Short mmCIF file of C-alpha atoms and ligand atoms in Angstrom, two decimals:
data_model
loop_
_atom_site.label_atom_id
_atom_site.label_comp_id
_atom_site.label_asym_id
_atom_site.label_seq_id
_atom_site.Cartn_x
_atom_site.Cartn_y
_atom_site.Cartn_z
CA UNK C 1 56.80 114.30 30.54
CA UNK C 2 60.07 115.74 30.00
CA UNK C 3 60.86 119.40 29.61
CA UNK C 4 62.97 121.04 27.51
CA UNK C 5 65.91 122.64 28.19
CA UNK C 6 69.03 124.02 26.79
CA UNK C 7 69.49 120.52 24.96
CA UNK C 8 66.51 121.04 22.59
CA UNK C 9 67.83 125.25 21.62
CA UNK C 10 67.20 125.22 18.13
CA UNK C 11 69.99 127.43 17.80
CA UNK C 12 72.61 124.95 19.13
CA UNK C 13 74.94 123.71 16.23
CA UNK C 14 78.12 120.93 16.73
CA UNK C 15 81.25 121.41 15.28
CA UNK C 16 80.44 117.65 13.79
CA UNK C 17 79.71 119.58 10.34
CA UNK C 18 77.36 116.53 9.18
CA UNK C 19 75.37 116.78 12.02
CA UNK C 20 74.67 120.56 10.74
CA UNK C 21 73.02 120.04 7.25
CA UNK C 22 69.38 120.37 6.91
CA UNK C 23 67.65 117.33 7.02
CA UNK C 24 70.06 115.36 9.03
CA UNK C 25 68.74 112.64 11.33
CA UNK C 26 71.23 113.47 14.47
CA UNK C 27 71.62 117.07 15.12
CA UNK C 28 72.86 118.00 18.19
CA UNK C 29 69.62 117.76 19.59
CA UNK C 30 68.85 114.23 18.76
CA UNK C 31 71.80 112.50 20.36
CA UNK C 32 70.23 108.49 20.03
CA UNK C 33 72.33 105.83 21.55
CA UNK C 34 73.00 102.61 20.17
CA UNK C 35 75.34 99.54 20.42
CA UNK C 36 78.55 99.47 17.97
CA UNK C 37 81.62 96.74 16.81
CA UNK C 38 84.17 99.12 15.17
CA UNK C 39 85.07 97.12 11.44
CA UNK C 40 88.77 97.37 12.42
CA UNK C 41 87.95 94.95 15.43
CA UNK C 42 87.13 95.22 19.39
CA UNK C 43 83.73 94.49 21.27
CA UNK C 44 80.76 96.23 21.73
CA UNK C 45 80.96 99.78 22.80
CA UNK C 46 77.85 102.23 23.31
CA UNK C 47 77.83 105.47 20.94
CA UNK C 48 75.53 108.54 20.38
CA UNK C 49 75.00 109.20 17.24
CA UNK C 50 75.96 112.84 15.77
CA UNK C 51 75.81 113.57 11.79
CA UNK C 52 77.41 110.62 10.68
CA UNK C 53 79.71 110.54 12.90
CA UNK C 54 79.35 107.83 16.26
CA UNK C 55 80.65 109.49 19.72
CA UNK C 56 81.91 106.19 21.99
CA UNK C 57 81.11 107.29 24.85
CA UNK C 58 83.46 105.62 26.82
CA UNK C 59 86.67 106.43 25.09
CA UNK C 60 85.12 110.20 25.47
CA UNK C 61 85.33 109.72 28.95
CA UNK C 62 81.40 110.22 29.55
CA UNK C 63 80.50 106.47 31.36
CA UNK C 64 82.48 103.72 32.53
CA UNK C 65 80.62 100.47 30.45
CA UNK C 66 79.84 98.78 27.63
CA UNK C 67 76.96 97.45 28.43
CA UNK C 68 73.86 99.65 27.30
CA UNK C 69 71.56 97.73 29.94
CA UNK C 70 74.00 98.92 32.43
CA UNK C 71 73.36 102.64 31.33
CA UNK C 72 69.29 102.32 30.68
CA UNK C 73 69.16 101.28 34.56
CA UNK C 74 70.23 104.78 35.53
CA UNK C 75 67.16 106.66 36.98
CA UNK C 76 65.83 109.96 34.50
CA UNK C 77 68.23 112.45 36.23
CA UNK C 78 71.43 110.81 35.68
CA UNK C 79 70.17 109.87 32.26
CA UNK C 80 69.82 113.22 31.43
CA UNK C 81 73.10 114.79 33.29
CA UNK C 82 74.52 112.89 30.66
CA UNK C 83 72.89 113.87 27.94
CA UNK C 84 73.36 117.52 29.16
CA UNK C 85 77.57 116.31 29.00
CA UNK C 86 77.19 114.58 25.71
CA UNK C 87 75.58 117.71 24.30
CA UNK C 88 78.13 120.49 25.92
CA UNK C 89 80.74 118.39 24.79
CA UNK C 90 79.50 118.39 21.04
CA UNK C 91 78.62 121.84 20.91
CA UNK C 92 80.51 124.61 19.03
CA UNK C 93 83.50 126.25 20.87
CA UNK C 94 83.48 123.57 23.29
CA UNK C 95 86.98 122.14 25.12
CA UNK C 96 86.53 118.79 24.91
CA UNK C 97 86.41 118.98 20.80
CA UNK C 98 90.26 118.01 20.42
CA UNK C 99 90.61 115.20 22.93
CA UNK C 100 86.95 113.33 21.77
CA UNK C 101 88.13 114.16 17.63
CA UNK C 102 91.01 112.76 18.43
CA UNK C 103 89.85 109.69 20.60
CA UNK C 104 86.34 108.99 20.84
CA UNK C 105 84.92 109.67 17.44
CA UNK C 106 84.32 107.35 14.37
CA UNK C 107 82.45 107.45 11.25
CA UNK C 108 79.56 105.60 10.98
CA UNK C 109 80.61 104.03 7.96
CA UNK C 110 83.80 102.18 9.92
CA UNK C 111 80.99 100.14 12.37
CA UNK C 112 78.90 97.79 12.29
CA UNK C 113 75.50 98.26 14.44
CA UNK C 114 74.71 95.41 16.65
CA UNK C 115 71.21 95.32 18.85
CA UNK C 116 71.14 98.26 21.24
CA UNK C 117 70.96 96.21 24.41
CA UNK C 118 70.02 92.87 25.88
CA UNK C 119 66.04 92.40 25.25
CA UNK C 120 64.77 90.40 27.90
CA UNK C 121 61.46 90.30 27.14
CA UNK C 122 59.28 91.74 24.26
CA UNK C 123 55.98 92.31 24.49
CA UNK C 124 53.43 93.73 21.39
CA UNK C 125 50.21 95.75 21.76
CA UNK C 126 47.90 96.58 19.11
CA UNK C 127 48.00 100.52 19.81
CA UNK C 128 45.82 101.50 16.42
CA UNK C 129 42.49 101.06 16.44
CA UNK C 130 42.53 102.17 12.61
CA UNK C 131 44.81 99.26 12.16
CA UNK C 132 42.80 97.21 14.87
CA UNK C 133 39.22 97.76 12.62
CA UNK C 134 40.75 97.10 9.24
CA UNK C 135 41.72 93.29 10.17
CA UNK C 136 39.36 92.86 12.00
CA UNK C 137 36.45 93.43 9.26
CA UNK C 138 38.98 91.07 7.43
CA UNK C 139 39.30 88.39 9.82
CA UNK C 140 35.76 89.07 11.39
CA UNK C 141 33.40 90.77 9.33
CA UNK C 142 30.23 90.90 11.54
CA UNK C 143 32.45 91.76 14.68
CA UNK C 144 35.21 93.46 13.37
CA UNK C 145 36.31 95.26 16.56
CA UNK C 146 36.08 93.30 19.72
CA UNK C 147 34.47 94.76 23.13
CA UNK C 148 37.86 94.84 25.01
CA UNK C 149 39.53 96.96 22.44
CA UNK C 150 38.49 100.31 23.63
CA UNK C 151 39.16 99.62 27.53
CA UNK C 152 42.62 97.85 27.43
CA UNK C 153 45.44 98.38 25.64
CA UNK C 154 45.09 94.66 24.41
CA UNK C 155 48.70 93.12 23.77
CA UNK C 156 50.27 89.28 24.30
CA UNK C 157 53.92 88.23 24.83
CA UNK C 158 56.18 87.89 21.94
CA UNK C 159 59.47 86.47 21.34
CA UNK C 160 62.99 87.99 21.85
CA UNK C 161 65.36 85.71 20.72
CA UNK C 162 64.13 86.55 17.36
CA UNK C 163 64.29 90.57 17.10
CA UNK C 164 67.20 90.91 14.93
CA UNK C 165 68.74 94.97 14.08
CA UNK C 166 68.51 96.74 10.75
CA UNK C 167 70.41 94.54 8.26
CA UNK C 168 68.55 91.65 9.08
CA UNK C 169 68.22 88.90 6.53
CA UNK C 170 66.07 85.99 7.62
CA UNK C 171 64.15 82.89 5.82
CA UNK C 172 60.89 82.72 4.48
CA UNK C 173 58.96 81.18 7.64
CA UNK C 174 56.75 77.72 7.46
CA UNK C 175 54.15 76.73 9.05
CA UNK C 176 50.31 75.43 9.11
CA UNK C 177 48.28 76.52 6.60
CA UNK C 178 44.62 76.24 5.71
CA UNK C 179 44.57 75.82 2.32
CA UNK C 180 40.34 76.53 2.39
CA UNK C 181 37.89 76.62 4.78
CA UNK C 182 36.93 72.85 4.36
CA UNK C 183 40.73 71.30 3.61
CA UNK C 184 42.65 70.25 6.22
CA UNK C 185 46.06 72.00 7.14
CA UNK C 186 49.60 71.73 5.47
CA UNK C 187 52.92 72.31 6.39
CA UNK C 188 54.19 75.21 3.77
CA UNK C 189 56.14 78.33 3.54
CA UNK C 190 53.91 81.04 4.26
CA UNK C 191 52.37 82.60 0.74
CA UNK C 192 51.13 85.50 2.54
CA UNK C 193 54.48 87.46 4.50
CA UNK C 194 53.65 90.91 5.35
CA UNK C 195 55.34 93.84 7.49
CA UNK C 196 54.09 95.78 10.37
CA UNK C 197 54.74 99.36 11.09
CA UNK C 198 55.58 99.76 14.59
CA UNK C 199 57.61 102.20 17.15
CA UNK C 200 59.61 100.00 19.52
CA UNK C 201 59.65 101.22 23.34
CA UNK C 202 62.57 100.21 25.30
CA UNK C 203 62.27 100.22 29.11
CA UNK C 204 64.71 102.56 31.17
CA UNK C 205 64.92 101.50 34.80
CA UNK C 206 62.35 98.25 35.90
CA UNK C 207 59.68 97.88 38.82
CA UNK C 208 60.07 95.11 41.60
CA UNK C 209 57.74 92.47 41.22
CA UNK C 210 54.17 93.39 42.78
CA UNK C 211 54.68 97.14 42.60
CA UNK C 212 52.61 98.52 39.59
CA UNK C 213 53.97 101.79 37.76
CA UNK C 214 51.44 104.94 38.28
CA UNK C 215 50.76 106.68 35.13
CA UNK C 216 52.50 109.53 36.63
CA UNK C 217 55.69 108.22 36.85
CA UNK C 218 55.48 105.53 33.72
CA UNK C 219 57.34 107.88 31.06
CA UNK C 220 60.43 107.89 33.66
CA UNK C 221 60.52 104.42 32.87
CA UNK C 222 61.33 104.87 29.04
CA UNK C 223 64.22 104.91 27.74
CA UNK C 224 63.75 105.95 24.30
CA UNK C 225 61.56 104.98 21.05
CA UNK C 226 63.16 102.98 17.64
CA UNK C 227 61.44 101.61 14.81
CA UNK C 228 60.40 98.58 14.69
CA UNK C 229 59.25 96.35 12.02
CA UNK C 230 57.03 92.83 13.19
CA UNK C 231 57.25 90.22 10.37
CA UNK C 232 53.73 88.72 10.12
CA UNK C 233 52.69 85.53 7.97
CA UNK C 234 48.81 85.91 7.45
CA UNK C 235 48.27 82.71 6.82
CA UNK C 236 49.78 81.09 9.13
CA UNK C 237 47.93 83.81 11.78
CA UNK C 238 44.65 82.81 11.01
CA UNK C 239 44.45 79.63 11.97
CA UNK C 240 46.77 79.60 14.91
CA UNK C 241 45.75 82.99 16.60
CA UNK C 242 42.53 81.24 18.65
CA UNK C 243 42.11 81.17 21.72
CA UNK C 244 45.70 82.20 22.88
CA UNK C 245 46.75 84.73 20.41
CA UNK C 246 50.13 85.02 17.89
CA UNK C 247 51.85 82.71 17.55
CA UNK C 248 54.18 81.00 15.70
CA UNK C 249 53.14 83.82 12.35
CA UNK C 250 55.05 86.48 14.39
CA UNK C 251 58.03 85.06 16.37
CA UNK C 252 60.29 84.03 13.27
CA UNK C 253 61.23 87.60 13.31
CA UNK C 254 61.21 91.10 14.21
CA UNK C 255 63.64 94.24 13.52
CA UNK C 256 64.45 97.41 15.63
CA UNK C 257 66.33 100.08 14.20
CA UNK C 258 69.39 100.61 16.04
CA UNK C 259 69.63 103.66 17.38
CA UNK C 260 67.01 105.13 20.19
CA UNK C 261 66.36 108.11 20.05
CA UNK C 262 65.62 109.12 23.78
CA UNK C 263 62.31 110.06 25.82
CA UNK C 264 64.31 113.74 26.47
CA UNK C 265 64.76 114.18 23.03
CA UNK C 266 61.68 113.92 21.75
CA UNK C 267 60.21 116.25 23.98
CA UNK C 268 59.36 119.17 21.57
CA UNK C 269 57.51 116.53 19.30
CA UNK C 270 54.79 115.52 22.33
CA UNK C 271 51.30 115.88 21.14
CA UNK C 272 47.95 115.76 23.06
CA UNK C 273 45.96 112.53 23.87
CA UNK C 274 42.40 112.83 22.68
CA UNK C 275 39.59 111.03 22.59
CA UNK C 276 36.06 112.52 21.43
CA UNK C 277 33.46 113.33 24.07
CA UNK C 278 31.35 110.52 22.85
CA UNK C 279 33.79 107.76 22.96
CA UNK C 280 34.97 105.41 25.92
CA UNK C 281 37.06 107.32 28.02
CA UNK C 282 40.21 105.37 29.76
CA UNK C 283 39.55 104.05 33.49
CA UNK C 284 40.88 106.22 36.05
CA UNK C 285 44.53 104.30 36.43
CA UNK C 286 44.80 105.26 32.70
CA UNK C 287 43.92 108.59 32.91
CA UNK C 288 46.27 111.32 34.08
CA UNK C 289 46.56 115.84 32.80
CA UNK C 290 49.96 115.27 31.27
CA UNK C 291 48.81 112.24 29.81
CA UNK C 292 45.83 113.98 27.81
CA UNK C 293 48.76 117.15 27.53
CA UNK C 294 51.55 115.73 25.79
CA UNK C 295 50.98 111.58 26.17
CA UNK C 296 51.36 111.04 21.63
CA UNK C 297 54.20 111.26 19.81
CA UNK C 298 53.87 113.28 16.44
CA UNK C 299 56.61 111.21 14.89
CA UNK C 300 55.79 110.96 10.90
CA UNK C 301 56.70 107.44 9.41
CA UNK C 302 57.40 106.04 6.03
CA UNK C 303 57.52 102.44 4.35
CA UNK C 304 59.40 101.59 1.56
CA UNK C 305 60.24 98.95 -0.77
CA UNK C 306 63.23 97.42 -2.81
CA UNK C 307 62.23 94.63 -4.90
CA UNK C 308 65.59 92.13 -5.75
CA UNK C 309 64.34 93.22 -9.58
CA UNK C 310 64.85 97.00 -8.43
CA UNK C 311 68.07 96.42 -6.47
CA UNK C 312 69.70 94.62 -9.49
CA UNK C 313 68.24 97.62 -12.26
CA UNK C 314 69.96 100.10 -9.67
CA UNK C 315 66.81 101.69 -8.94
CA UNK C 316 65.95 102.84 -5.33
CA UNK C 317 63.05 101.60 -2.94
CA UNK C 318 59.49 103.31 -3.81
CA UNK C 319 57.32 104.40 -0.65
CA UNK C 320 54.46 102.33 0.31
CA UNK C 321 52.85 104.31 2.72
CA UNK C 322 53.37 106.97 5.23
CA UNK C 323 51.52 108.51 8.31
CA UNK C 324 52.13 109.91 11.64
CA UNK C 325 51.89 108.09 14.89
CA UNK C 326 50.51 110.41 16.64
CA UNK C 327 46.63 110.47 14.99
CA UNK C 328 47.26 106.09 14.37
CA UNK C 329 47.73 105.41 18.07
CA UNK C 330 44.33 104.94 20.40
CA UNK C 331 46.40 104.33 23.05
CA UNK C 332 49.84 105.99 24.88
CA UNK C 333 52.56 104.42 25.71
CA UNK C 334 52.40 105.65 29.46
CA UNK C 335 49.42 103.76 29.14
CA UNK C 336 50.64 100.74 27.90
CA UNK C 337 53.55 100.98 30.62
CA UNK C 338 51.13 101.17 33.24
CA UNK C 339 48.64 98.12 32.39
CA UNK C 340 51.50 96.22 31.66
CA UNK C 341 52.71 96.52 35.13
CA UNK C 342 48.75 97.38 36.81
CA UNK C 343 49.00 93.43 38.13
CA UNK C 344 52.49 93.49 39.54
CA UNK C 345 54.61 91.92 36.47
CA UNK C 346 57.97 93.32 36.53
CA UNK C 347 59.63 95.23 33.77
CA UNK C 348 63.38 94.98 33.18
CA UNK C 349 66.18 97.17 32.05
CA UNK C 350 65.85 96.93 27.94
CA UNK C 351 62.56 95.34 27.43
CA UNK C 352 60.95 96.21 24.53
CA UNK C 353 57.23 96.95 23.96
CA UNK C 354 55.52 97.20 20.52
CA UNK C 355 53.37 99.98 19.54
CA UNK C 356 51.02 97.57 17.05
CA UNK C 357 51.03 98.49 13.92
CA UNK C 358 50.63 102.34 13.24
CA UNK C 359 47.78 102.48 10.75
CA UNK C 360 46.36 105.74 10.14
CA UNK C 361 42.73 107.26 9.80
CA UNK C 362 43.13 107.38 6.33
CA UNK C 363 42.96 103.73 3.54
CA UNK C 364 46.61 105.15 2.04
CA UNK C 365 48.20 105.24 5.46
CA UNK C 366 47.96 101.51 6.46
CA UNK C 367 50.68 100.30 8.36
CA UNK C 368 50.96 96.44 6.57
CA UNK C 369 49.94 95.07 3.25
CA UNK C 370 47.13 93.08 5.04
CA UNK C 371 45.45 96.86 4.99
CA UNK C 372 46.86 97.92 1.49
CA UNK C 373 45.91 95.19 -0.75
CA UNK C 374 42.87 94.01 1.32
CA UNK C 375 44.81 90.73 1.98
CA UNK C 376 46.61 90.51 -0.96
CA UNK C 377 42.94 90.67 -3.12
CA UNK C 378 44.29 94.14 -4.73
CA UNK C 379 48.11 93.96 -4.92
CA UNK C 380 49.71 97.24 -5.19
CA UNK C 381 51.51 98.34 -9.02
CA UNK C 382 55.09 98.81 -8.58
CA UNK C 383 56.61 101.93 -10.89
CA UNK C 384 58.78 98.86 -13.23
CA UNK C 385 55.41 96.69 -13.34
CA UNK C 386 56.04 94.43 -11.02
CA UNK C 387 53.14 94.55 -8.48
CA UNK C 388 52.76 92.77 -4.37
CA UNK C 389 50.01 91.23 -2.46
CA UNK C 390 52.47 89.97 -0.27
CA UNK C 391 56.28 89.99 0.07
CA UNK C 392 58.39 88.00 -2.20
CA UNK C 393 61.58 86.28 -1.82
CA UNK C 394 64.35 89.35 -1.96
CA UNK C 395 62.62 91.88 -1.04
CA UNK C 396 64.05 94.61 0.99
CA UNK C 397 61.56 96.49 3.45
CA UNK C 398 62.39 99.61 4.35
CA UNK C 399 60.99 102.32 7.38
CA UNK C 400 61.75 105.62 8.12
CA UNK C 401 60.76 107.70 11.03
CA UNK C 402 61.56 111.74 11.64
CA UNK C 403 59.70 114.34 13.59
CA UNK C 404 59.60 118.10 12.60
CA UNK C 405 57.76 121.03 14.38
CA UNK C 406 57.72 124.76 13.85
CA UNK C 407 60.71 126.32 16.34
CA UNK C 408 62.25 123.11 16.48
CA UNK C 409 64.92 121.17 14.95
CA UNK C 410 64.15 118.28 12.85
CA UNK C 411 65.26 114.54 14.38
CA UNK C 412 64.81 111.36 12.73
CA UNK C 413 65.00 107.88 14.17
CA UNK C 414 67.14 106.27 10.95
CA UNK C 415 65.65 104.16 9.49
CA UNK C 416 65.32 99.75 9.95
CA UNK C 417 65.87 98.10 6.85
CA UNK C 418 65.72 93.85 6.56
CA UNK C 419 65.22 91.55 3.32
CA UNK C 420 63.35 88.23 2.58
CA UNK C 421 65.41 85.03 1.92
CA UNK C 422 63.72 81.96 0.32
CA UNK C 423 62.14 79.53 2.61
CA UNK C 424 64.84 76.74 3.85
MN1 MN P 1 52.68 93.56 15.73
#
């Protein structure tokens, strides 16, 4: 785990006066990266965000590419030399403030946000075992959580073509649906679209083939966290999801936020792995001191929601739920870095992992609607009397993430936002 260091001094301010005001998302000791198109025109360029300001890190003279899976390769002490730069150089009083104002710095509001990097491969786990209980009672009632669930971090391969950043605006998905236990299936649009509350992990520097990562070493091999948001259709899941696992209910799309906020900088927000004496303890492989130290991530998340109806009467999303990650998550994700690799498979620069959805202990801090309206059976009341089950046509679905701790400064991860168009 990473220590702090003069990068996390809560007394550090930049003379970016946005990235000063209380509750901002970037202080100085955030610094996320992300992928950027300036408005005005130009490719790709990486940036750090900072108030609401972007730094291109390139024009400031800090790297030499574009390409963010370039940069994620570079092994945990060059990653954070540069972070160490980026943060000297954005401090008060410090030289490089007229050459990177004048050059390398532009408003967040004059870019558009593309993916952070290339995702070769995304892979979901199924992290909560508040979340994991919940559907299963509603999908198997006399065997709601299977044997497995408390010795592997159980996951399955998802799609990447389909992950789409913050903005995104896809269709309504079809597919086959069981109208009732007896009828035979139909080809429909799904009736029952639904959201999942999930922290994306994107992979720093890979393993060869055949050479598992040791817990010990699997946090050098993340890059940073985002949120993430993994469009499910629950009736299409049902029916589909034995004996393989999702399918086609999850891969029409998923969305990341796009900035990631880094492994270093959430390092004052690290919060202890615990299991209770009585419970199944993780095999040895699993197991390590700064695992059970520091291995969660107290990072407090919200859901929100914009109805089309709302958007048009200029009134702003209402929250759906929130939690923290931190007391939803049964397993780490050192842990889930480590199985994943435990048989040899290789990770790759800018892979993404799924937490699962980050349901907490409590019925109020579900992490999808499946949870909140017990499968749509008791829809939620919206504030202008509108009420959801499930997701309707125009909907906007919104999550935040922050993290806040006594003697440190507050960082958020932004937030993803992405709306439901009618089915084709
Ligand atoms: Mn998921």
């Amino acid at each position: 785990m990473t220590n702090l260091n003069s990068t996390h001094d809560p007394q550090l301010r930049s003379w970016v006066a946005s990235a000063n005001a209380a509750g901002c998302d970037f202080p100085i000791q955030n610094l996320p990266f992300g992928t950027f198109v300036p408005n005005e025109g130009g490719g790709p360029r990486i940036g750090v965000a900072i108030g609401d300001q972007i730094l291109d890190l390139r024009a400031a003279g800090l790297i030499a590419t574009h390409d963010m899976n370039v940069l994620m390769a570079a092994g945990p002490a060059e990653r954070s030399a540069l972070r160490a730069a980026i943060s000297q150089g954005l401090a008060e009083g410090s030289s490089e403030r007229a050459d990177w104002e004048k050059s390398a710095l532009v408003p967040q509001s004059a870019v558009t946000m593309q993916l952070p990097c290339r995702i070769g491969d995304y892979t979901d786990f199924y992290t909560s075992v508040h979340h994991a209980t919940t559907v299963g009672k509603q999908f198997r009632p006399d065997n709601p959580l299977l044997p497995n669930y408390k010795w592997i971090p159980i996951g399955y391969h998802g799609r990447a073509s389909s992950v789409g950043v913050s903005g995104q605006r896809f269709k309504r998905p079809k597919g086959q649906i069981k109208p009732s236990p007896d009828a035979p299936p139909v080809l429909a649009p799904t009736r029952k679209l639904d959201y999942e509350l999930e922290l994306g992990f994107f992979i720093a520097g890979g393993n060869a083939l055949g050479e598992p990562i040791g817990i010990e070493r699997a946090e050098e091999h993340l890059f940073g966290v985002t949120l993430f948001n993994d469009w499910s259709a629950r009736d299409i899941q049902p029916w589909e999801y034995q004996p393989l696992g999702p399918f086609l209910s999850k891969n029409f799309a998923s969305t990341v936020s796009p900035w990631i906020v880094t492994t270093e900088a959430l390092a004052p927000f690290r919060a202890k792995f615990e299991r209770a004496a009585d419970d199944v303890q993780p095999l040895p492989y699993l197991e390590s001191p700064a695992n059970r130290e520091s291995g969660a991530l107290g990072i407090t998340l919200e859901v929100w929601l914009q109805t089309a109806k709302m958007r048009e009467a200029g009134q702003p999303p209402v929250m759906l739920s929130h939690g923290n990650a931190a007391e939803a998550a049964y397993w780490t994700v050192a842990q889930l870095i480590t199985h994943h690799t435990v048989n040899g498979c290789n990770l790759q620069p800018g892979d993404l992992l799924g937490s699962g959805t980050l349901s907490g202990p409590k019925p109020e801090e579900a992490g999808s609607l499946l949870e909140l309206t017990t499968g749509g059976k008791n829809p939620i009341q919206l504030p202008n009397g509108e009420s959801r089950g499930f997701l309707e046509d125009g909907d906007t679905l919104v999550m935040r993430g922050y993290c806040e701790r006594a003697g440190a400064v507050r960082i958020g991860l932004g937030e993803v936002s992405a709306t439901v168009l009618p089915a084709a």
